[in-house]
């Protein structure tokens, strides 16, 4: 490897800027640290299900963003039904296959940011094997955000072995060919090892929040209606079925019956939004909800300051009990008290940090009781929860610490590569 040459990281992620995923910030940080970064991604369409304005099969297929080279491969947009999602999931790896055949790219590292679909990770394996035939052993990393095939079963409701077994085989094949695998929760580490991955190469590497997620001074925001007497609860992010937001209209109905003054601010968009609005109307709690729509990630911290408590929830599945959602780190980085309808990993963190309250998934009565308790607390008590959240974030999820740790993995892989090169030269192979 030539001295003074920037090490080249090829990132594979079906989602990238202007879609709002944490891989955007990771790549920006690598660029600042002196790496050359190339991203192979799709045409942006998440979460609305249609191509973003200005992007398409012919528009903006190559782009430079903050020094990062973006290559956009064609795919079918997600749409708003299961068939659209299936086409989206499988059209991208088809494009990846043809791109792999013609590309001449030779990176130093391949880093796969795996959110669903995991089929996108096939490109990393294909490219690694292609370069191996040319005598190049490129380290392949996978950062696992969603477990497959569990996620497929939850999203599609399909449990047939005829569908699930081939997916399991693909997942094991991907894990087997990775040099290192990173998971967003300790439970994910265990599940990946169960899939046959070598325990030595699977590591817990939690998500961090971008640096603009930090405590801000509380002040009014035109996007959120002001009400000094209500307990203001905010949710930010994707409004999908997996988020389990159906618990909120039920809880609001209970709170209204008990005379508890609470308002729910919902910041985001997604496939479940229209159904969510319908459920709010059916329970006649429209006056308790304010749907703000999707906002740039950089505006979220200011919106959080207008609320008293930040909310997260899940659909009731074993998979989500093992998940630490990215929004948890975002909330904690901003010093927000947290209210959760969850169990498992997220609840463990909230309890350990002493930064909020939680009820079991789907328990609307229990959630209502927690909200009533929070509404009766002194402002100092909520403030202390927020301080605890920020303190825990800085000691467990701080960006610099985690990115330095990833640099360490890169260095070890580079040292291993150099050692193998020198060994090959020594034995004359």
XYZ file of N, CA, C and O in Angstrom, residues 78 81-83 85-86 89 116-117 146-159 164 240-243 271 315 317 319-320:
132
model
N -40.214 2.143 -3.169
C -40.928 1.315 -2.195
C -42.442 1.299 -2.402
O -43.105 0.308 -2.106
N -47.304 -0.327 -0.681
C -47.889 -1.645 -0.406
C -46.787 -2.693 -0.398
O -45.630 -2.416 -0.718
N -47.151 -3.904 -0.007
C -46.169 -4.980 0.163
C -45.486 -5.333 -1.146
O -44.279 -5.619 -1.166
N -46.226 -5.310 -2.251
C -45.630 -5.647 -3.539
C -44.541 -4.629 -3.904
O -43.467 -5.006 -4.397
N -42.743 -2.939 -1.847
C -41.611 -3.173 -0.964
C -40.768 -4.357 -1.448
O -39.529 -4.307 -1.449
N -41.435 -5.429 -1.862
C -40.726 -6.604 -2.375
C -39.913 -6.233 -3.616
O -38.737 -6.613 -3.750
N -36.919 -4.244 -2.580
C -35.904 -5.065 -1.924
C -35.066 -5.863 -2.927
O -33.872 -6.071 -2.713
N -32.673 -3.152 6.433
C -33.418 -3.960 5.464
C -33.490 -3.232 4.135
O -33.733 -2.014 4.105
N -33.218 -3.933 3.019
C -33.086 -5.386 2.905
C -31.631 -5.847 3.004
O -30.711 -5.175 2.541
N -30.617 -4.503 11.079
C -31.836 -5.340 11.080
C -31.438 -6.805 10.963
O -30.598 -7.155 10.123
N -32.045 -7.645 11.783
C -31.793 -9.078 11.698
C -32.711 -9.712 10.665
O -33.925 -9.515 10.691
N -32.114 -10.465 9.765
C -32.869 -11.256 8.797
C -32.651 -12.734 9.097
O -31.590 -13.114 9.580
N -33.639 -13.611 8.884
C -34.931 -13.363 8.233
C -36.026 -12.858 9.165
O -37.168 -12.694 8.733
N -35.718 -12.630 10.452
C -36.761 -12.211 11.388
C -37.506 -10.978 10.895
O -38.739 -10.894 10.995
N -36.765 -10.003 10.374
C -37.391 -8.770 9.908
C -38.347 -9.026 8.755
O -39.415 -8.413 8.656
N -37.983 -9.952 7.872
C -38.850 -10.298 6.733
C -40.171 -10.873 7.236
O -41.255 -10.517 6.742
N -40.085 -11.752 8.215
C -41.298 -12.380 8.748
C -42.221 -11.339 9.375
O -43.440 -11.404 9.226
N -41.624 -10.362 10.075
C -42.433 -9.329 10.733
C -43.093 -8.415 9.701
O -44.295 -8.141 9.776
N -42.321 -7.960 8.729
C -42.824 -6.984 7.761
C -43.839 -7.609 6.806
O -44.866 -7.006 6.486
N -43.568 -8.834 6.341
C -44.422 -9.454 5.328
C -45.463 -10.410 5.911
O -46.455 -10.699 5.255
N -45.210 -10.911 7.125
C -46.099 -11.918 7.693
C -45.899 -13.296 7.086
O -46.658 -14.226 7.357
N -44.857 -13.451 6.272
C -44.570 -14.747 5.631
C -43.687 -15.589 6.539
O -42.642 -15.128 7.007
N -44.107 -16.826 6.794
C -43.335 -17.735 7.645
C -43.045 -19.056 6.944
O -42.484 -19.967 7.551
N -38.398 -18.607 3.836
C -37.475 -18.264 4.917
C -36.157 -19.027 4.828
O -35.083 -18.450 5.074
N -44.039 4.003 10.838
C -44.254 2.719 10.188
C -44.989 1.763 11.105
O -45.225 2.055 12.281
N -45.347 0.616 10.576
C -46.052 -0.379 11.386
C -45.154 -0.948 12.480
O -45.607 -1.267 13.571
N -43.872 -1.052 12.196
C -42.934 -1.632 13.160
C -42.789 -0.771 14.407
O -42.385 -1.267 15.463
N -43.100 0.535 14.310
C -42.919 1.436 15.447
C -43.985 1.269 16.532
O -43.841 1.800 17.625
N -45.321 4.803 6.086
C -46.392 3.989 5.508
C -47.628 3.870 6.407
O -48.734 3.634 5.934
N -43.512 -2.471 17.739
C -44.444 -3.575 17.578
C -43.999 -4.697 18.526
O -42.813 -4.831 18.839
N -42.739 -7.845 19.184
C -42.059 -9.025 18.647
C -40.764 -9.249 19.434
O -40.212 -8.321 20.038
N -37.932 -9.789 18.111
C -36.860 -9.069 17.428
C -36.673 -7.674 18.009
O -35.543 -7.246 18.281
N -37.770 -6.948 18.225
C -37.642 -5.572 18.692
C -37.245 -5.490 20.166
O -36.749 -4.458 20.616
